[in-house]
Amino acid sequence: MKLYLPQQFDGNESFCLILLGITAVITFMLPPRFPMIVATAFFSIGLGIAMYVDFHLGIPPIDLYRINDRDQYELFDLILFITYSAYSYIYVYFLDKWKLRGMSISLYVLAWTFAGIVLEAFAVHFHVYTYKGWSLAYSFLFYIAALMVTLYIYFLMKRTYQQTKRDSSKDWT
Amino acid sequence: MVITVIWGAALFLLLSFAVTKRGLHLFEGIIIWVFLLFIENNVLWLVCMNAKLIEMTKQELDFVALDALRSVIVPLLTILFLEKVSIRERKSGQVRDWIGIVFLLFGIEYAADFLGLLQHISTWQWWWSFSWWAAFVLLSYAMHRLIRRIAKKDVRI
């Protein structure tokens, strides 16, 4: 029982590493905005959603796409999940920073949906994903739904934080 | 039929979980749930896809039923255990909870085998499953302690 290494280090592995590098740099460059426990929860949401979907749609009997070189689980599949973690954090970071309200929230979700699609199109080009019955059109639905769920959890967490925060802890307005 | 029973149980458990008083903060719940999914799915993928020691069902409806077990029932039961063990004062009660949850999760795995949702290969040893669930509960407990320590700095629990 082992976590496989790539069959050949080529485009898909480079893409995963570059993506991981970019998201890590952006995440660490952003000034801390959330209390530690809140930031951890936001990182968890992206990881949870990506992993849940890939562990269901990417394996038999459903098996709609292959991730990286093999049908088995490999190291770069794991790295890919970590980048989704940063994706959801950056998404809520700017949502919170710009204090979006009303229609601008919808447009923000739509913009991130398209960003996700473009990123996935590149990932397909570099053979990170090999579709076996999936298409970018389905990904559009997936991203919009995942971002809406994340948005709902963001508002829920913000309300819960205001209700339960300690007097001495950081403000999150 | 299997899908109805298992998803019915999962939804009932989820509903009961949502409407009763919780000893876990929302943030702890989110992080621990994802952590449990993470370790459970990673190990399952390694065991099933890479090592081929357990074969998952090829029937799509049974696969969806298995999903209820691994994504809802197992994490929820583990979270309920973590809540319970964190408020227990007597050591004997804690030990009972620990043994109980490991046997329960072990039993769920073998029930899934019985229902045809997964199949252990012939060389599989029952104590591998038992050891895995004991390690799973131990890791969950350690993670809960860590997350609670972080959470307590920011929120009232």
CSV table of C-alpha atoms in Angstrom, one decimal:
chain,number,residue,atom,x,y,z
A,1,MET,CA,0.0,0.0,0.0
A,2,LYS,CA,1.8,3.1,-1.1
A,3,LEU,CA,1.2,6.6,-2.5
A,4,TYR,CA,2.5,6.4,-6.1
A,5,LEU,CA,5.0,8.9,-7.5
A,6,PRO,CA,4.4,10.2,-11.0
A,7,GLN,CA,5.1,7.8,-13.9
A,8,GLN,CA,7.0,10.6,-15.6
A,9,PHE,CA,7.7,14.2,-14.4
A,10,ASP,CA,6.1,16.3,-17.2
A,11,GLY,CA,3.5,18.9,-17.8
A,12,ASN,CA,0.9,17.9,-15.3
A,13,GLU,CA,3.3,17.7,-12.4
A,14,SER,CA,4.9,21.0,-13.4
A,15,PHE,CA,1.4,22.6,-13.5
A,16,CYS,CA,0.5,21.3,-10.0
A,17,LEU,CA,3.8,22.6,-8.5
A,18,ILE,CA,3.5,26.0,-10.2
A,19,LEU,CA,-0.1,26.3,-9.1
A,20,LEU,CA,0.8,25.3,-5.6
A,21,GLY,CA,3.7,27.8,-5.6
A,22,ILE,CA,1.4,30.7,-6.9
A,23,THR,CA,-1.4,30.0,-4.4
A,24,ALA,CA,1.0,29.6,-1.5
A,25,VAL,CA,2.8,32.9,-2.4
A,26,ILE,CA,-0.6,34.8,-2.7
A,27,THR,CA,-1.8,33.3,0.6
A,28,PHE,CA,1.3,34.1,2.6
A,29,MET,CA,1.5,37.6,1.0
A,30,LEU,CA,-2.0,38.6,2.0
A,31,PRO,CA,-2.0,40.4,5.4
A,32,PRO,CA,-3.8,38.2,8.0
A,33,ARG,CA,-7.4,39.1,8.1
A,34,PHE,CA,-9.2,36.4,10.0
A,35,PRO,CA,-8.8,34.9,13.4
A,36,MET,CA,-6.7,31.8,13.3
A,37,ILE,CA,-9.6,29.3,13.8
A,38,VAL,CA,-11.6,31.1,11.1
A,39,ALA,CA,-8.8,31.0,8.6
A,40,THR,CA,-8.2,27.3,9.3
A,41,ALA,CA,-11.9,26.6,8.7
A,42,PHE,CA,-11.8,28.5,5.4
A,43,PHE,CA,-8.8,26.4,4.3
A,44,SER,CA,-10.7,23.3,5.3
A,45,ILE,CA,-13.8,24.1,3.2
A,46,GLY,CA,-11.9,24.2,-0.1
A,47,LEU,CA,-10.0,21.0,0.7
A,48,GLY,CA,-13.2,19.2,1.8
A,49,ILE,CA,-15.3,20.1,-1.2
A,50,ALA,CA,-12.5,19.3,-3.8
A,51,MET,CA,-11.6,16.0,-2.0
A,52,TYR,CA,-15.3,15.0,-1.6
A,53,VAL,CA,-16.0,15.5,-5.3
A,54,ASP,CA,-12.8,13.9,-6.6
A,55,PHE,CA,-13.2,10.9,-4.3
A,56,HIS,CA,-16.6,10.3,-5.7
A,57,LEU,CA,-16.6,11.3,-9.4
A,58,GLY,CA,-13.0,10.4,-10.1
A,59,ILE,CA,-13.0,6.7,-9.1
A,60,PRO,CA,-15.0,3.7,-10.3
A,61,PRO,CA,-17.9,3.0,-10.6
A,62,ILE,CA,-18.6,6.6,-11.6
A,63,ASP,CA,-15.1,7.4,-12.9
A,64,LEU,CA,-15.8,10.5,-14.9
A,65,TYR,CA,-12.2,11.7,-15.1
A,66,ARG,CA,-8.7,10.7,-14.2
A,67,ILE,CA,-6.4,12.9,-12.1
A,68,ASN,CA,-2.8,13.0,-13.2
A,69,ASP,CA,-1.0,10.0,-14.6
A,70,ARG,CA,-2.7,7.0,-13.1
A,71,ASP,CA,-6.1,5.7,-12.0
A,72,GLN,CA,-4.6,5.0,-8.6
A,73,TYR,CA,-3.9,7.6,-6.0
A,74,GLU,CA,-0.6,9.5,-6.4
A,75,LEU,CA,1.3,12.2,-4.6
A,76,PHE,CA,0.4,14.9,-7.0
A,77,ASP,CA,-3.4,14.2,-6.5
A,78,LEU,CA,-2.8,15.1,-2.9
A,79,ILE,CA,-0.9,18.3,-3.8
A,80,LEU,CA,-3.8,19.3,-6.0
A,81,PHE,CA,-6.2,19.2,-3.1
A,82,ILE,CA,-4.0,21.6,-1.1
A,83,THR,CA,-4.2,24.2,-3.9
A,84,TYR,CA,-8.0,24.0,-3.7
A,85,SER,CA,-7.7,24.8,-0.1
A,86,ALA,CA,-5.9,28.1,-0.9
A,87,TYR,CA,-8.4,28.8,-3.7
A,88,SER,CA,-11.3,28.9,-1.2
A,89,TYR,CA,-9.3,31.0,1.3
A,90,ILE,CA,-8.4,33.6,-1.4
A,91,TYR,CA,-12.0,33.6,-2.5
A,92,VAL,CA,-13.4,34.5,0.9
A,93,TYR,CA,-10.5,36.8,1.7
A,94,PHE,CA,-11.4,39.3,-1.1
A,95,LEU,CA,-15.1,38.8,-0.6
A,96,ASP,CA,-14.6,39.9,3.0
A,97,LYS,CA,-12.1,42.6,2.3
A,98,TRP,CA,-14.2,44.3,-0.4
A,99,LYS,CA,-17.3,44.0,1.8
A,100,LEU,CA,-19.4,43.1,-1.2
A,101,ARG,CA,-23.2,43.4,-0.9
A,102,GLY,CA,-26.2,42.7,-3.2
A,103,MET,CA,-25.6,42.1,-6.9
A,104,SER,CA,-21.9,42.5,-6.6
A,105,ILE,CA,-21.8,39.2,-4.6
A,106,SER,CA,-23.4,37.4,-7.6
A,107,LEU,CA,-20.9,39.0,-10.0
A,108,TYR,CA,-18.1,38.1,-7.7
A,109,VAL,CA,-19.2,34.4,-7.6
A,110,LEU,CA,-19.6,34.4,-11.4
A,111,ALA,CA,-16.1,35.9,-11.8
A,112,TRP,CA,-14.6,33.2,-9.6
A,113,THR,CA,-16.6,30.6,-11.4
A,114,PHE,CA,-15.0,31.7,-14.7
A,115,ALA,CA,-11.5,31.8,-13.0
A,116,GLY,CA,-12.0,28.2,-11.9
A,117,ILE,CA,-13.1,27.2,-15.4
A,118,VAL,CA,-10.0,28.9,-17.0
A,119,LEU,CA,-7.8,27.2,-14.5
A,120,GLU,CA,-9.4,23.9,-15.1
A,121,ALA,CA,-9.0,24.3,-18.9
A,122,PHE,CA,-5.3,24.8,-18.4
A,123,ALA,CA,-5.2,21.8,-16.1
A,124,VAL,CA,-6.9,19.7,-18.8
A,125,HIS,CA,-4.4,21.0,-21.4
A,126,PHE,CA,-1.5,19.9,-19.2
A,127,HIS,CA,-3.2,16.5,-18.5
A,128,VAL,CA,-3.8,17.1,-14.8
A,129,TYR,CA,-7.4,16.0,-15.6
A,130,THR,CA,-8.2,13.6,-18.4
A,131,TYR,CA,-12.0,13.6,-19.0
A,132,LYS,CA,-13.7,10.3,-19.5
A,133,GLY,CA,-17.3,11.6,-19.6
A,134,TRP,CA,-16.9,14.9,-17.8
A,135,SER,CA,-16.8,18.3,-19.5
A,136,LEU,CA,-16.0,21.9,-18.7
A,137,ALA,CA,-19.7,22.6,-18.9
A,138,TYR,CA,-20.3,20.4,-15.9
A,139,SER,CA,-17.4,22.1,-14.1
A,140,PHE,CA,-19.2,25.4,-14.5
A,141,LEU,CA,-22.1,24.0,-12.5
A,142,PHE,CA,-19.8,22.4,-10.0
A,143,TYR,CA,-17.8,25.7,-9.4
A,144,ILE,CA,-20.9,27.9,-9.1
A,145,ALA,CA,-22.5,25.4,-6.6
A,146,ALA,CA,-19.3,25.0,-4.6
A,147,LEU,CA,-18.7,28.8,-4.5
A,148,MET,CA,-22.3,29.3,-3.3
A,149,VAL,CA,-21.9,26.7,-0.6
A,150,THR,CA,-18.7,28.4,0.5
A,151,LEU,CA,-20.4,31.8,0.4
A,152,TYR,CA,-23.2,30.5,2.7
A,153,ILE,CA,-20.7,29.0,5.1
A,154,TYR,CA,-18.8,32.3,5.1
A,155,PHE,CA,-21.9,34.2,6.2
A,156,LEU,CA,-22.8,31.5,8.8
A,157,MET,CA,-19.3,31.6,10.2
A,158,LYS,CA,-19.2,35.4,10.4
A,159,ARG,CA,-22.5,35.4,12.3
A,160,THR,CA,-21.3,32.6,14.6
A,161,TYR,CA,-18.1,34.4,15.3
A,162,GLN,CA,-19.8,37.7,16.3
A,163,GLN,CA,-22.1,35.7,18.6
A,164,THR,CA,-19.3,33.6,20.3
A,165,LYS,CA,-16.1,35.7,20.1
A,166,ARG,CA,-14.2,36.4,23.2
A,167,ASP,CA,-13.9,40.0,24.3
A,168,SER,CA,-10.1,39.8,24.0
A,169,SER,CA,-10.1,38.2,20.5
A,170,LYS,CA,-9.5,39.9,17.2
A,171,ASP,CA,-12.4,41.8,15.6
A,172,TRP,CA,-13.8,40.5,12.3
A,173,THR,CA,-16.2,43.0,10.9
B,1,MET,CA,-33.3,-1.0,-0.6
B,2,VAL,CA,-29.8,-0.8,1.0
B,3,ILE,CA,-29.5,2.8,-0.3
B,4,THR,CA,-32.8,3.7,1.4
B,5,VAL,CA,-31.9,2.2,4.7
B,6,ILE,CA,-28.4,3.7,4.9
B,7,TRP,CA,-29.3,7.2,3.5
B,8,GLY,CA,-32.4,7.2,5.7
B,9,ALA,CA,-30.2,6.5,8.8
B,10,ALA,CA,-27.7,9.1,7.6
B,11,LEU,CA,-30.3,11.8,7.2
B,12,PHE,CA,-32.0,11.0,10.5
B,13,LEU,CA,-28.6,11.2,12.2
B,14,LEU,CA,-27.9,14.5,10.5
B,15,LEU,CA,-31.2,15.9,11.5
B,16,SER,CA,-30.9,14.8,15.1
B,17,PHE,CA,-27.4,16.2,15.1
B,18,ALA,CA,-28.6,19.6,13.8
B,19,VAL,CA,-31.6,20.0,16.2
B,20,THR,CA,-29.9,18.9,19.5
B,21,LYS,CA,-27.6,21.0,21.7
B,22,ARG,CA,-24.0,20.6,20.5
B,23,GLY,CA,-20.8,20.6,22.6
B,24,LEU,CA,-18.7,21.4,19.6
B,25,HIS,CA,-18.3,24.9,18.1
B,26,LEU,CA,-19.3,25.3,14.4
B,27,PHE,CA,-15.6,26.0,13.5
B,28,GLU,CA,-14.4,22.9,15.3
B,29,GLY,CA,-17.2,20.9,13.6
B,30,ILE,CA,-16.2,22.1,10.1
B,31,ILE,CA,-12.5,21.5,10.6
B,32,ILE,CA,-12.9,18.1,12.2
B,33,TRP,CA,-15.4,16.9,9.6
B,34,VAL,CA,-13.0,17.7,6.8
B,35,PHE,CA,-10.1,16.1,8.7
B,36,LEU,CA,-12.1,12.9,9.2
B,37,LEU,CA,-13.1,12.9,5.5
B,38,PHE,CA,-9.5,13.5,4.6
B,39,ILE,CA,-8.0,10.6,6.5
B,40,GLU,CA,-10.8,8.2,5.8
B,41,ASN,CA,-10.9,8.9,2.0
B,42,ASN,CA,-7.1,8.9,1.7
B,43,VAL,CA,-6.8,5.5,3.4
B,44,LEU,CA,-9.8,4.1,1.5
B,45,TRP,CA,-8.3,5.2,-1.8
B,46,LEU,CA,-4.9,3.8,-0.9
B,47,VAL,CA,-6.4,0.5,0.3
B,48,CYS,CA,-8.9,0.1,-2.5
B,49,MET,CA,-7.3,1.7,-5.5
B,50,ASN,CA,-3.6,1.2,-4.9
B,51,ALA,CA,-3.2,-1.9,-2.8
B,52,LYS,CA,-6.5,-3.5,-3.9
B,53,LEU,CA,-7.0,-5.1,-0.5
B,54,ILE,CA,-10.7,-4.0,-0.4
B,55,GLU,CA,-12.9,-3.9,-3.4
B,56,MET,CA,-15.6,-1.2,-3.5
B,57,THR,CA,-18.9,-2.0,-5.1
B,58,LYS,CA,-19.3,-1.5,-8.8
B,59,GLN,CA,-23.0,-0.8,-8.5
B,60,GLU,CA,-23.7,3.0,-8.7
B,61,LEU,CA,-26.5,2.9,-6.2
B,62,ASP,CA,-24.5,0.9,-3.7
B,63,PHE,CA,-21.6,3.3,-4.2
B,64,VAL,CA,-24.0,6.2,-3.2
B,65,ALA,CA,-25.0,4.1,-0.2
B,66,LEU,CA,-21.4,3.6,0.8
B,67,ASP,CA,-21.0,7.4,0.5
B,68,ALA,CA,-23.5,7.9,3.2
B,69,LEU,CA,-21.5,5.6,5.5
B,70,ARG,CA,-18.1,7.2,4.9
B,71,SER,CA,-19.2,10.9,4.5
B,72,VAL,CA,-22.0,11.2,7.0
B,73,ILE,CA,-22.5,8.3,9.4
B,74,VAL,CA,-18.8,7.6,10.3
B,75,PRO,CA,-17.8,11.3,10.7
B,76,LEU,CA,-21.0,12.1,12.7
B,77,LEU,CA,-20.6,9.2,15.0
B,78,THR,CA,-16.9,10.1,15.6
B,79,ILE,CA,-17.9,13.7,16.3
B,80,LEU,CA,-20.6,12.6,18.8
B,81,PHE,CA,-17.9,10.5,20.4
B,82,LEU,CA,-15.5,13.4,20.6
B,83,GLU,CA,-18.2,15.6,22.2
B,84,LYS,CA,-19.1,12.9,24.7
B,85,VAL,CA,-15.6,12.1,25.7
B,86,SER,CA,-14.7,15.7,26.2
B,87,ILE,CA,-17.3,16.2,28.9
B,88,ARG,CA,-16.8,12.8,30.6
B,89,GLU,CA,-15.2,13.3,34.1
B,90,ARG,CA,-14.7,9.6,35.0
B,91,LYS,CA,-11.9,7.7,33.4
B,92,SER,CA,-14.0,4.5,33.3
B,93,GLY,CA,-16.7,6.2,31.2
B,94,GLN,CA,-14.1,7.6,28.8
B,95,VAL,CA,-12.5,4.1,28.4
B,96,ARG,CA,-16.0,2.7,27.7
B,97,ASP,CA,-16.6,5.4,25.0
B,98,TRP,CA,-13.3,4.7,23.4
B,99,ILE,CA,-13.8,1.0,23.2
B,100,GLY,CA,-17.4,1.5,22.1
B,101,ILE,CA,-16.7,3.8,19.2
B,102,VAL,CA,-13.9,1.6,17.8
B,103,PHE,CA,-16.2,-1.5,17.9
B,104,LEU,CA,-19.0,0.5,16.4
B,105,LEU,CA,-16.9,1.8,13.4
B,106,PHE,CA,-15.4,-1.7,13.0
B,107,GLY,CA,-18.9,-3.1,13.0
B,108,ILE,CA,-20.0,-0.6,10.4
B,109,GLU,CA,-17.2,-1.7,8.1
B,110,TYR,CA,-18.1,-5.3,8.3
B,111,ALA,CA,-21.8,-4.5,7.9
B,112,ALA,CA,-20.9,-2.7,4.7
B,113,ASP,CA,-19.1,-5.9,3.6
B,114,PHE,CA,-22.1,-8.0,4.5
B,115,LEU,CA,-24.4,-5.7,2.5
B,116,GLY,CA,-22.1,-5.9,-0.5
B,117,LEU,CA,-21.0,-2.3,-0.5
B,118,LEU,CA,-17.4,-3.4,-0.2
B,119,GLN,CA,-15.6,-6.6,-0.1
B,120,HIS,CA,-12.4,-7.5,1.8
B,121,ILE,CA,-10.0,-9.8,-0.1
B,122,SER,CA,-9.5,-13.3,1.3
B,123,THR,CA,-6.2,-12.5,2.9
B,124,TRP,CA,-7.6,-9.5,4.8
B,125,GLN,CA,-7.2,-9.9,8.6
B,126,TRP,CA,-10.0,-8.6,10.8
B,127,TRP,CA,-7.5,-7.0,13.1
B,128,TRP,CA,-6.2,-4.7,10.3
B,129,SER,CA,-9.6,-3.1,10.3
B,130,PHE,CA,-9.7,-3.0,14.1
B,131,SER,CA,-6.3,-1.3,14.2
B,132,TRP,CA,-7.2,1.1,11.5
B,133,TRP,CA,-10.4,2.3,13.4
B,134,ALA,CA,-8.4,2.5,16.6
B,135,ALA,CA,-5.9,4.7,14.9
B,136,PHE,CA,-8.7,6.7,13.2
B,137,VAL,CA,-10.3,7.5,16.6
B,138,LEU,CA,-7.0,8.3,18.2
B,139,LEU,CA,-6.1,10.7,15.4
B,140,SER,CA,-9.5,12.3,15.6
B,141,TYR,CA,-9.1,12.8,19.3
B,142,ALA,CA,-5.7,14.4,18.9
B,143,MET,CA,-7.0,16.7,16.2
B,144,HIS,CA,-9.9,17.7,18.3
B,145,ARG,CA,-7.6,18.6,21.2
B,146,LEU,CA,-5.5,20.7,18.9
B,147,ILE,CA,-8.4,22.5,17.3
B,148,ARG,CA,-10.0,23.1,20.6
B,149,ARG,CA,-6.9,24.7,21.9
B,150,ILE,CA,-6.7,27.1,18.9
B,151,ALA,CA,-10.5,27.8,19.0
B,152,LYS,CA,-10.5,28.6,22.7
B,153,LYS,CA,-8.2,31.6,22.0
B,154,ASP,CA,-10.8,33.2,19.7
B,155,VAL,CA,-14.3,31.9,20.7
B,156,ARG,CA,-16.2,30.8,23.7
B,157,ILE,CA,-16.9,27.1,23.8
